[in-house]
Coordinates of C-alpha atoms in Angstrom, one line a residue:
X847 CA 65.7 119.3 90.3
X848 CA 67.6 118.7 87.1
X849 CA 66.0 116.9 84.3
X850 CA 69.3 115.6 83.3
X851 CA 71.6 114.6 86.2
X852 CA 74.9 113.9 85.6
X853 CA 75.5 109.4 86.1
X854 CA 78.8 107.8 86.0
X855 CA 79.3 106.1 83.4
X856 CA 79.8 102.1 85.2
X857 CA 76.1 103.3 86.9
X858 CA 74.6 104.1 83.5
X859 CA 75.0 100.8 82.6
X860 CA 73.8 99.0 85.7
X861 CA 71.0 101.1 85.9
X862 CA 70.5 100.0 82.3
X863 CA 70.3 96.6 83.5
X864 CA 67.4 97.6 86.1
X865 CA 65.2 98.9 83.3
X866 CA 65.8 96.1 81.8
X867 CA 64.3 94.2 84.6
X868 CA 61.5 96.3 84.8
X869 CA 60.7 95.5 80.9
X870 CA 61.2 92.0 81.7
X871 CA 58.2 92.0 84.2
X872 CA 55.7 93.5 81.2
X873 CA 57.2 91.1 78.7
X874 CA 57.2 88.3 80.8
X875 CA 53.3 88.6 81.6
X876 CA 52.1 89.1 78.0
X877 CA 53.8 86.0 76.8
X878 CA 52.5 83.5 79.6
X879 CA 49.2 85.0 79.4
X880 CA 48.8 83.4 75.4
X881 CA 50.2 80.0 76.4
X882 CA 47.7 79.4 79.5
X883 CA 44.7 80.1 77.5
X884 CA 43.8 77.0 77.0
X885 CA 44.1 76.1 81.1
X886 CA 41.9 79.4 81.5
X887 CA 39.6 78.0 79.0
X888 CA 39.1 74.6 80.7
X889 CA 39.0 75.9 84.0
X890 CA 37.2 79.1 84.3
X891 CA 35.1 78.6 81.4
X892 CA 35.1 81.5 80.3
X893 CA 32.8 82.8 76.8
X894 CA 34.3 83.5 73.6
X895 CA 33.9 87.7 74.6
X896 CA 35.3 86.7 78.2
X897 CA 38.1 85.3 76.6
X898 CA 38.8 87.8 74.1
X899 CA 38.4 90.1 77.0
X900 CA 41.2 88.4 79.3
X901 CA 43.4 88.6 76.6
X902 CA 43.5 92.3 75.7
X903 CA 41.7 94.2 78.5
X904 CA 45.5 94.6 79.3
X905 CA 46.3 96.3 77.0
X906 CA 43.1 98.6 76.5
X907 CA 43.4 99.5 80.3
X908 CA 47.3 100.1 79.5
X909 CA 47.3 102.1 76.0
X910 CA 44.3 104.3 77.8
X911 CA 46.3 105.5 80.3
X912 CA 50.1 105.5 79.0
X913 CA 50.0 109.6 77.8
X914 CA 48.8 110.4 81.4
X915 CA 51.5 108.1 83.3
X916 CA 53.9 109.5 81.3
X917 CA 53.3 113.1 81.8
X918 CA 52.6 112.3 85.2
X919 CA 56.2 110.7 85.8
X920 CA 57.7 114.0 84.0
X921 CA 56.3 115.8 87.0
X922 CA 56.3 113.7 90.0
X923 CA 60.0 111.9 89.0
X924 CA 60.3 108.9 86.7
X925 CA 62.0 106.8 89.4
X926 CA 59.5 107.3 91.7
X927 CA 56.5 106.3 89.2
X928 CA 58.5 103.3 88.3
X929 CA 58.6 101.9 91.7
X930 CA 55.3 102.4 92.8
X931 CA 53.9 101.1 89.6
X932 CA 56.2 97.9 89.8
X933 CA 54.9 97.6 93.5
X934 CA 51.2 97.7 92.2
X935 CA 52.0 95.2 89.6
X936 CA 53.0 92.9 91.6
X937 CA 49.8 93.0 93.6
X938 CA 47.5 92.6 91.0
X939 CA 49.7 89.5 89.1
X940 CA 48.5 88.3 92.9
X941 CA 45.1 88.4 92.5
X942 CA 45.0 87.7 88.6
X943 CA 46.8 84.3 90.1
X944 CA 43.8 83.2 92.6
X945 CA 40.9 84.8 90.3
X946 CA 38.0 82.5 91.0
X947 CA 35.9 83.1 87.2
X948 CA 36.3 85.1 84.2
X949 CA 35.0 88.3 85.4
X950 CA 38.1 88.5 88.6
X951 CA 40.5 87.7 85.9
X952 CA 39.9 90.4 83.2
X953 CA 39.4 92.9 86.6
X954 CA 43.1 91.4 87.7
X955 CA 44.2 92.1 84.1
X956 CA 42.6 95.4 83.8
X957 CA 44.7 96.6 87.4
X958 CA 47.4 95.0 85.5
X959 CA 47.3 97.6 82.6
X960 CA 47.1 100.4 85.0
X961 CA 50.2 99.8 86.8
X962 CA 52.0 98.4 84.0
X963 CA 51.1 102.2 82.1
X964 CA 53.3 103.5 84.9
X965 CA 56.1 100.7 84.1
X966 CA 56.7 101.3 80.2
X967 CA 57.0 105.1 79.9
X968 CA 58.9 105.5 82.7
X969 CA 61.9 102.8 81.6
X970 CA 62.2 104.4 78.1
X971 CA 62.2 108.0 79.4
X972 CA 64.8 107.2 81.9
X973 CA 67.3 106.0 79.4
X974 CA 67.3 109.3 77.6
X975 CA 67.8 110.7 81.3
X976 CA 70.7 107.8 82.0
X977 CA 72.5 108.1 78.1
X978 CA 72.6 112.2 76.6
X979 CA 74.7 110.8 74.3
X980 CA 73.0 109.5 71.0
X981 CA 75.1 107.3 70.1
X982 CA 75.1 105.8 73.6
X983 CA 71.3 106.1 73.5
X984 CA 71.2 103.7 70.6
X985 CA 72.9 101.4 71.9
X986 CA 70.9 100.8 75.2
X987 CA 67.6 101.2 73.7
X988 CA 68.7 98.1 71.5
X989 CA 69.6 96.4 74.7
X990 CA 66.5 97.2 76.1
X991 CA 64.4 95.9 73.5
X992 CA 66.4 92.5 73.1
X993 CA 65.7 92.3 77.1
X994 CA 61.9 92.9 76.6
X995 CA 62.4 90.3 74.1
X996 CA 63.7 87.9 76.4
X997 CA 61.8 88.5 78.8
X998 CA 58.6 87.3 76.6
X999 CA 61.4 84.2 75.3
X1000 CA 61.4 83.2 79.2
X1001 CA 57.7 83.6 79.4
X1002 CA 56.4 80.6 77.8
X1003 CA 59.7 78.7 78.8
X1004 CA 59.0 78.9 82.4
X1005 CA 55.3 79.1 82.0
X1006 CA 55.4 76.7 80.3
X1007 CA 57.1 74.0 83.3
X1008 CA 55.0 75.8 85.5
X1009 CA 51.6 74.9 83.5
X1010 CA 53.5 71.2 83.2
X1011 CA 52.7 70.2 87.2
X1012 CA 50.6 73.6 88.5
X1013 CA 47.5 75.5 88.1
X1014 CA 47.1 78.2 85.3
X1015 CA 47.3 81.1 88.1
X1016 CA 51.3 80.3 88.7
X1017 CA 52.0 81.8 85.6
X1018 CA 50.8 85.4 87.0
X1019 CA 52.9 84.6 90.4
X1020 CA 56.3 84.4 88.0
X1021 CA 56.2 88.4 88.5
X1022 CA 56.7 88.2 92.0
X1023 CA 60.8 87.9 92.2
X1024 CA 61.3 90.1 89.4
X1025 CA 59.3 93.0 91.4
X1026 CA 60.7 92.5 94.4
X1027 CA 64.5 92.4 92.4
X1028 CA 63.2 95.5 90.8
X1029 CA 62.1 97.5 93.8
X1030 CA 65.4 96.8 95.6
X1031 CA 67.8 97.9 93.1
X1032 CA 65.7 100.6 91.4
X1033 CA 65.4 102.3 95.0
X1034 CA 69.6 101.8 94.8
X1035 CA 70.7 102.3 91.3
X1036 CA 68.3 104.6 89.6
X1037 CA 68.9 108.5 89.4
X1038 CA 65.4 110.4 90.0
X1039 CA 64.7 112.8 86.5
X1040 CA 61.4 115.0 86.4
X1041 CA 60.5 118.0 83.9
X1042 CA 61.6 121.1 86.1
X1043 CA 59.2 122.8 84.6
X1044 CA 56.2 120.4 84.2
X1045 CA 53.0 123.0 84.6
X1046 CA 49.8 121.7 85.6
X1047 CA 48.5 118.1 85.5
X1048 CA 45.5 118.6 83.3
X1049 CA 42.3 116.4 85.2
X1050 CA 40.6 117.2 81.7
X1051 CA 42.9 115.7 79.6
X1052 CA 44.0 112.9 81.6
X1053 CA 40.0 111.8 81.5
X1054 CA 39.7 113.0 78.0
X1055 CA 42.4 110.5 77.0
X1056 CA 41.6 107.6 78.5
X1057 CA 37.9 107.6 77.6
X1058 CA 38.7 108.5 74.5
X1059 CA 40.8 105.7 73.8
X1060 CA 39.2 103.1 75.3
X1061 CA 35.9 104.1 73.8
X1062 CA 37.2 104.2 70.3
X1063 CA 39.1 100.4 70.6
X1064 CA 35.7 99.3 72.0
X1065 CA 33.9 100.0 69.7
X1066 CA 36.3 98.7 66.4
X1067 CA 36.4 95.7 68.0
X1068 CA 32.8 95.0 69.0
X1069 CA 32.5 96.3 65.0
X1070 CA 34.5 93.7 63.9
X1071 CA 33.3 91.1 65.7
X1072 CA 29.3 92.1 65.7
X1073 CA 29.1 94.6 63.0
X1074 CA 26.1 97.0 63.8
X1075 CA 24.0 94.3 64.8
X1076 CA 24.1 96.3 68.0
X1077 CA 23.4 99.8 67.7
X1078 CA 25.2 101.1 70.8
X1079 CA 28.7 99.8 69.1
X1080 CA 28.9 103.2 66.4
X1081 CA 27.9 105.5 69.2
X1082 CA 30.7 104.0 71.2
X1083 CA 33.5 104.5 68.4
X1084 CA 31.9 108.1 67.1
X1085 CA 31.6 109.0 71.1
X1086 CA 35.4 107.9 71.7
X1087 CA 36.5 109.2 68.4
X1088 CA 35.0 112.6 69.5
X1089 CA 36.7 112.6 72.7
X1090 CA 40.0 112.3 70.9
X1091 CA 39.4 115.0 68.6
X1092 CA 38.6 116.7 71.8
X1093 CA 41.6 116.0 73.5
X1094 CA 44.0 117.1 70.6
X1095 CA 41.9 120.1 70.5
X1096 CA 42.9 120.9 74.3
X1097 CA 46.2 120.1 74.3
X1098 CA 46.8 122.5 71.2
X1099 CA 45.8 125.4 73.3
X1100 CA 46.8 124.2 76.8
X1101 CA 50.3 126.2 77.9
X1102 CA 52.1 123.0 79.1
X1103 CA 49.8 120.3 77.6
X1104 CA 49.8 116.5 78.3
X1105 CA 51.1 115.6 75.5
X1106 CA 52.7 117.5 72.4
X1107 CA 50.8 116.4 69.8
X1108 CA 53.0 118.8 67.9
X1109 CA 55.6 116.4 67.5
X1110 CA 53.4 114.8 65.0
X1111 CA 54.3 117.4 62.8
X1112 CA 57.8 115.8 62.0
X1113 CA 57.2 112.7 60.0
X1114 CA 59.4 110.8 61.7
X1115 CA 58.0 111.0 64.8
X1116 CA 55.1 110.1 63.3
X1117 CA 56.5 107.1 61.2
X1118 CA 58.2 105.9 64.3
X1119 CA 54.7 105.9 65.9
X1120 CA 52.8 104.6 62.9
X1121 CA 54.7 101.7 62.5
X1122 CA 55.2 100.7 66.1
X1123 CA 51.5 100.6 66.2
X1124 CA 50.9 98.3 63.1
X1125 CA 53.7 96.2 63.9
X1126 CA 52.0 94.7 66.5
X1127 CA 48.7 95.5 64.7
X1128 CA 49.5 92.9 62.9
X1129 CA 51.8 90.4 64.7
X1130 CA 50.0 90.2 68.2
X1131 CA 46.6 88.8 67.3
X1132 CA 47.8 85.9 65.3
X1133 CA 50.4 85.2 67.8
X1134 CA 47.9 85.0 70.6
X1135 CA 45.7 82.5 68.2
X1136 CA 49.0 80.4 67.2
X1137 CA 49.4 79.5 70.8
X1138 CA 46.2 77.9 70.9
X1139 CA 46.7 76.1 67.3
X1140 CA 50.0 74.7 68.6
X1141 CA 48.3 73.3 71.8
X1142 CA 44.5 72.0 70.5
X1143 CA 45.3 71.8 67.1
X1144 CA 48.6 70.3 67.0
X1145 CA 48.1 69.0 70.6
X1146 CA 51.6 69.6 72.1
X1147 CA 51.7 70.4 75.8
X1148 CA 52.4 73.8 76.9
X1149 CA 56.4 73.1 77.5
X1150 CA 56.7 71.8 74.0
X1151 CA 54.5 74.6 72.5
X1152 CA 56.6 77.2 74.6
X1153 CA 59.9 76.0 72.6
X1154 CA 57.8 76.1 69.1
X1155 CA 57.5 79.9 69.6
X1156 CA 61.0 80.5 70.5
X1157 CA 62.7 81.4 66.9
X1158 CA 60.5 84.6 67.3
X1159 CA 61.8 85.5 70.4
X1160 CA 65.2 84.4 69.6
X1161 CA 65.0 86.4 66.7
X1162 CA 63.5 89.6 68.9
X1163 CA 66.7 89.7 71.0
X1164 CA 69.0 89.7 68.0
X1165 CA 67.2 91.9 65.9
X1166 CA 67.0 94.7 69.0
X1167 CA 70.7 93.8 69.3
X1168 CA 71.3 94.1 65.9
X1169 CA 69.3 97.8 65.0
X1170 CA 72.3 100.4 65.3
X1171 CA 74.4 98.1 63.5
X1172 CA 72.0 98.0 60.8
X1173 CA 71.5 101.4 60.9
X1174 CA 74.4 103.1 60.5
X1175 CA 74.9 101.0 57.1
X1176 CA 71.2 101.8 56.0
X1177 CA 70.2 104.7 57.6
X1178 CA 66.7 104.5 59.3
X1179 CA 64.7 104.8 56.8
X1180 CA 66.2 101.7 54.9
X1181 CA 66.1 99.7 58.1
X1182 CA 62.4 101.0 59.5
X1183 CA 60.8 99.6 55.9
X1184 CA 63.2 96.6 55.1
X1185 CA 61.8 95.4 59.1
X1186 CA 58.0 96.0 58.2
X1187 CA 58.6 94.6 54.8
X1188 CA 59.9 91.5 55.9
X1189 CA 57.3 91.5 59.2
X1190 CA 54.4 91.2 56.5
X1191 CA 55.9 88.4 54.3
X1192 CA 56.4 86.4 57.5
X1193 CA 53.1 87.0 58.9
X1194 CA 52.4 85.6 55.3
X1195 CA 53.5 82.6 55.4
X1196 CA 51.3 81.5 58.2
X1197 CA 48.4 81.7 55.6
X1198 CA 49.6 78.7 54.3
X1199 CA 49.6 77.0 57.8
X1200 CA 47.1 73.8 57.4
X1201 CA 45.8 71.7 60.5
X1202 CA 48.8 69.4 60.0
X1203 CA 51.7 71.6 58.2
X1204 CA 55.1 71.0 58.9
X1205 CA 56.7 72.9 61.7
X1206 CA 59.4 74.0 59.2
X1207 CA 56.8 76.3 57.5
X1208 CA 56.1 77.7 61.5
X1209 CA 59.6 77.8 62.8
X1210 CA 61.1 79.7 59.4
X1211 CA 57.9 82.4 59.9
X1212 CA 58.3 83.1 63.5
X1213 CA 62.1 83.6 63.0
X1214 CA 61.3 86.4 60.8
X1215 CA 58.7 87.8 62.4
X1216 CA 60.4 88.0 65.9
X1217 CA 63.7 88.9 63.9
X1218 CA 61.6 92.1 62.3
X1219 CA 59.9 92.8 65.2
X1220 CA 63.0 93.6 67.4
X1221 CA 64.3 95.6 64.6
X1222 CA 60.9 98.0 64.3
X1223 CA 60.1 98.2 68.2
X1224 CA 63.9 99.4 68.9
X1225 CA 64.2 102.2 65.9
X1226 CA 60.8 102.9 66.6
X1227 CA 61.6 103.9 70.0
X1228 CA 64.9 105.6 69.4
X1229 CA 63.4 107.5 66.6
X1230 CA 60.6 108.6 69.0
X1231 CA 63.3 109.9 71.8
X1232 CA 65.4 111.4 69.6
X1233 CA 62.7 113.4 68.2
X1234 CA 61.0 115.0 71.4
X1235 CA 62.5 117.6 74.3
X1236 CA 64.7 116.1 76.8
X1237 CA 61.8 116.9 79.2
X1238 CA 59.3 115.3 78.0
X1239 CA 60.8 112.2 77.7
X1240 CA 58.3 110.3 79.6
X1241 CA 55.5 112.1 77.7
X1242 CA 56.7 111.3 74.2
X1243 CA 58.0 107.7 75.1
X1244 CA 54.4 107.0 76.1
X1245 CA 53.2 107.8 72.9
X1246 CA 55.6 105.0 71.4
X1247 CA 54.7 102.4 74.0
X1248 CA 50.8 103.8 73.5
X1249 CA 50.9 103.1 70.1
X1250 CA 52.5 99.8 70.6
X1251 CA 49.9 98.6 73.4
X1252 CA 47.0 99.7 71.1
X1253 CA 48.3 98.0 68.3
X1254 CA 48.7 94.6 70.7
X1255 CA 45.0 95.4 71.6
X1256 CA 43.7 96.0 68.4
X1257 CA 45.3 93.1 67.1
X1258 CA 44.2 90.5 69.6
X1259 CA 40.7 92.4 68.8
X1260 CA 40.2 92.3 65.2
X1261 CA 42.1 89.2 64.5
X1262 CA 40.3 87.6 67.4
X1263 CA 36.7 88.5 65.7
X1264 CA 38.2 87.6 62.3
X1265 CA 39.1 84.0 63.7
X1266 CA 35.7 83.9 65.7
X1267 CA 33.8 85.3 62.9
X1268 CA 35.2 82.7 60.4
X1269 CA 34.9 79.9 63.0
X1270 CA 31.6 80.0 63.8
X1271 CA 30.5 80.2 60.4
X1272 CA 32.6 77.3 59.1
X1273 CA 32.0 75.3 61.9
X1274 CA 30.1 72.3 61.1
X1275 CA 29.0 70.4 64.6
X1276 CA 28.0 66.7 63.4
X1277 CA 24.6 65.1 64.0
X1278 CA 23.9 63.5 67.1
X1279 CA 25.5 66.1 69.5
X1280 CA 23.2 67.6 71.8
X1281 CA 22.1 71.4 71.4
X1282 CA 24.6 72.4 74.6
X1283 CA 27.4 70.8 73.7
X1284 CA 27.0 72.3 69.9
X1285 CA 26.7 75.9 71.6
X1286 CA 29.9 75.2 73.8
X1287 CA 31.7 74.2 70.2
X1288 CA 30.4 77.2 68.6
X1289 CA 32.1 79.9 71.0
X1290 CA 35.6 78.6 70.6
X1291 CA 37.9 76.0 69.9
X1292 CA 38.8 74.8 73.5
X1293 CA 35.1 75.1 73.8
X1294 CA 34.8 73.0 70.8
X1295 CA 37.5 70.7 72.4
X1296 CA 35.8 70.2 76.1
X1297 CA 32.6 69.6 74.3
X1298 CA 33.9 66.4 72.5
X1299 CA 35.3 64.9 75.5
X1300 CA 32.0 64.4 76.7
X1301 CA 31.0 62.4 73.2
X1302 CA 31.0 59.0 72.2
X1303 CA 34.1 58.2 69.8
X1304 CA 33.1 58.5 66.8
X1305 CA 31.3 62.1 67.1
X1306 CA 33.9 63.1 69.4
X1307 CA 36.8 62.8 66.7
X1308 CA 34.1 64.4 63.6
X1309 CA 33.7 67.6 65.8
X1310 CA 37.1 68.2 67.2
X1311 CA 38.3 67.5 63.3
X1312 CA 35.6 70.2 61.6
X1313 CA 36.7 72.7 64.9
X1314 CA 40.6 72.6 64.1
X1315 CA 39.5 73.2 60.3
X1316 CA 37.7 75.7 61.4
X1317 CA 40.1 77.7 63.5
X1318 CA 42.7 77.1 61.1
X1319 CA 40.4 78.8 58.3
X1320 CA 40.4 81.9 60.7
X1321 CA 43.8 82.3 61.5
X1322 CA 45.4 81.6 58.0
X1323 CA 42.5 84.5 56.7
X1324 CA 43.8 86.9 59.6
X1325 CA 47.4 86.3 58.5
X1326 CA 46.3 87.4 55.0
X1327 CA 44.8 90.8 56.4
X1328 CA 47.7 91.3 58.9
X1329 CA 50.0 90.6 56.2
X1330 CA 48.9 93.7 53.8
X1331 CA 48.4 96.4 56.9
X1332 CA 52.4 95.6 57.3
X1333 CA 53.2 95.9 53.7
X1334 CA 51.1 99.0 53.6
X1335 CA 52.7 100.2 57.0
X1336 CA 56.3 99.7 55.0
X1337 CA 54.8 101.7 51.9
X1338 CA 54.3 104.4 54.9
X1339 CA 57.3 105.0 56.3
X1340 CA 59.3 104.9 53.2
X1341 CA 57.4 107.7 52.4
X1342 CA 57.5 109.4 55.8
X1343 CA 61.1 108.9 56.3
X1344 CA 62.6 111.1 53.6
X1345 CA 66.3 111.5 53.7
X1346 CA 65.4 115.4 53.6
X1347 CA 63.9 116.9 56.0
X1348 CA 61.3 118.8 55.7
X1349 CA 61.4 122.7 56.7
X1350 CA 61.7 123.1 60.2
X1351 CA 62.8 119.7 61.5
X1352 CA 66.3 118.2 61.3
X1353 CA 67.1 115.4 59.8
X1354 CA 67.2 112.1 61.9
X1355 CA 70.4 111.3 63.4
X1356 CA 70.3 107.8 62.2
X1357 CA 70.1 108.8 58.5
X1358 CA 73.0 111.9 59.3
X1359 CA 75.4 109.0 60.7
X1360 CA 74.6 107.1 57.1
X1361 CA 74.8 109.9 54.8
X1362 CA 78.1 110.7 56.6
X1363 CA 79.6 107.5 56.3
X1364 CA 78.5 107.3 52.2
X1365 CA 80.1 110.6 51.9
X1366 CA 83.4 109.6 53.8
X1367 CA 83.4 106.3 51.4
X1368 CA 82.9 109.0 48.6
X1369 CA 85.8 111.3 49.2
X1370 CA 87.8 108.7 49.7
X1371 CA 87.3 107.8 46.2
X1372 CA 86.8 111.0 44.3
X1373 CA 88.7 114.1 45.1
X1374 CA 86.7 117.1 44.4
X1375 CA 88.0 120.5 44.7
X1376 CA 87.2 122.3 47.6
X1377 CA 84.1 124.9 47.3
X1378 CA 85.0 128.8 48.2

């Protein structure tokens, strides 16, 4: 079969609009998860590791496994992958939505990541199947990142009625009509595209991968949130660190590898990926955290807090919208480090975020951030298609979205255990509470919370007011520290994305559409003699 197959052009587009559902599902699941945290927390009960856990063993499970989904769909067909993932996910959102403790719900979560590493890759690699055309391309990857935007906007809108009159667990069952939607009209609309000539699926590399991957997030963030108070966290990171180096090793002498770690070799490839996985380094954690300050903290229900976050997802869909416009009159380069730049001085601002600030000061942030944010994740990704074979599309579009779910798990990770780490230690539980309600305060904020509904008045209000200092402490220090890995991650690609390419490698097509159009305003005022 053809890797390319010829689409009309009024069937690109609608087909364009499936993918976009299929985004939708991902985004929409990452967004409620943040806002019912604190329902989780007051029903299942869960630990402050369980609820680290529930939060990113998503994306662990799904950045483990993206490289092998994607090189799997290359082989078996992209549409068919799609399908049968979206079907999966759909029946784990089922039993994420009736988990009965902790321990169901990061399982649900975990089966979660494994389908949705079969959702991601194949989208993006079906859109370089759907539009040859570059300039075409553009354009709908901007489109589909504005959707995956608005699909996390509708998250904690709906969600967030939901959460208003039913239990936690309807939030999951929200992906049930958008995967039934998606399976009927992606079975309709959606050409099938595979490698014709994909080679072996490597068993050794798929298991190298995922181990390795896992194994080395494990262990930063038991690091970060432990240190090496437990020996067995080092041997985890050096043992998943090794299995990478492994794994690179393999694919460099494999005939048809996994994945073609090659690519890496042109910086922009590797700027695109770098920065799609600081980006959300950076932004995810504290956005996960900010949830739960809007709702304990500031106390507004989840409904009102849902519509606090909304300038960043607003600002999401018009800066994916917005990216080729922006590119052809900075070139990528300009655009790539102006959208990290400004990422890091609105993550920022939220160091300056006090128990009682005004929402101003919240509301101006997450409008940049989102704004930002839309701009990296779609040039990241166009950068990353443009840059790789036509047939290994799926394979190199799950290197972007693997670098962008590691960089959501990592940051729910290490700013999680910078905000835990900080909260326990500037927690100050008042005398007169009994030693099992001070533990319950000491593992986390709603913890903290729950605890002080079962105290007399007085001792009540003096823990719940030395908790929200607390957690604010943490999260305005884990702004700080997300704040200067974006600046540095905008130092990066300036220097990655040089307007000249180096030998061997073209230059991008973003940057050749910008040099072309300062050379056409050029001419048009300075006549030079033509060159024999």
């Amino acid at each position: 079969m053809s890797s390319t197959p010829v689409v009309r052009s009024g069937h690109r587009w609608t087909g364009l609009g499936v993918l976009v559902l299929a985004v939708t599902l991902v985004a929409v699941d990452a967004t409620v998860l943040s806002l019912a945290i604190p329902s989780i927390t007051e029903t299942l009960r869960p630990s402050g590791t369980q609820l680290l856990w529930i939060g990113d063993v998503y994306s662990f499970v799904l950045a483990g496994l993206l490289v092998s989904m994607g090189a799997l769909s290359d082989r078996l067909g992209r549409k068919r992958v799609l399908l049968v993932g979206s079907a999966a996910f759909g029946a784990a959102s089922l039993l994420a939505a009736y988990a009965p403790g902790p321990g169901w719900l990061i399982l649900a979560r975990a089966l979660l990541g494994v389908a949705g590493a079969t959702i991601m890759p194949s989208t993006l690699s079906l859109i370089r199947t759907l539009f040859p055309d570059t300039r075409e391309r553009a354009t709908a990857i901007g489109i589909w990142g504005a959707g995956a935007a608005a699909g996390a906007a509708l998250g904690p809108l709906v969600g967030g009625v939901l959460l208003e009159h039913f239990w936690w667990g309807s939030v999951f069952l929200l992906n049930l009509p958008v995967m039934v939607l998606l399976l009927v009209l992606g079975a309709w609309l959606l050409p099938e595209s595979r490698d014709p000539r994909p080679g072996r699926w490597d068993v050794p590399s798929v298991l190298l991968s995922m181990a390795g991957v896992i194994g080395a997030v494990y262990g930063v963030k038991e690091f970060a949130a432990h240190g090496f108070a437990d020996w067995s966290t080092p041997v985890v990171f050096v043992l998943g660190a090794g299995l990478l180096a492994a794994f690179v090793r393999r694919q460099l002498r494999l005939e048809t590898p996994l994945l073609e770690v090659r690519l890496f070799r042109n910086p922009r490839f590797t700027a695109a990926v770098v920065s799609s996985l600081i980006s959300l380094l950076g932004l995810s954690g504290v956005i996960f955290f900010m949830s739960q300050y809007l709702q304990l903290v500031r106390g507004y229900s989840p409904l009102h807090a849902g519509l606090a976050e909304m300038p960043a997802f607003v600002g999401s869909v018009a800066g994916g919208l917005l990216t080729t416009r922006l590119v052809r009159r900075a070139g990528a380069r300009g655009v790539l480090t102006a959208g990290l730049f400004v990422m890091g001085v609105g993550i920022g601002v939220l160091g300056f975020v006090r128990v009682d600030s005004a929402y101003l000061l919240l509301g101006a942030s997450f409008l940049a951030l989102g704004t930002a944010e839309g701009v990296v994740y779609t040039l990241s990704s166009d950068l990353v298609l443009g840059t790789a074979p036509a047939d290994k599309a799926g394979a190199a579009s799950a290197v972007s979205e693997t670098a962008y779910e590691l960089g959501a798990a990592l940051g729910i990770a290490l700013v999680g255990s910078i905000v835990t780490a900080l909260y326990a230690g500037s927690l100050t539980v008042p005398t007169g509470v009994d030693p099992a309600s001070a533990a319950r305060a000491g593992e986390s904020l709603g913890g903290a919370h729950e605890a002080a509904s079962t105290l007399p008045a007085g001792l009540a209000e003096q823990l719940t007011n030395s908790a929200d200092s607390a957690f604010v402490h943490g999260i305005t220090a884990a702004a700080w520290v997300s704040a200067a890995l974006l600046l540095g991650a905008a130092v990066l690609a300036h220097r990655l994305l040089r307007r000249t390419a180096p030998t061997g490698t073209e230059p991008d097509q973003h940057d050749q559409q910008h040099q072309q159009n300062q050379q056409h305003q050029q001419h048009q005022q300075v006549h030079l003699p033509a060159e024999h």
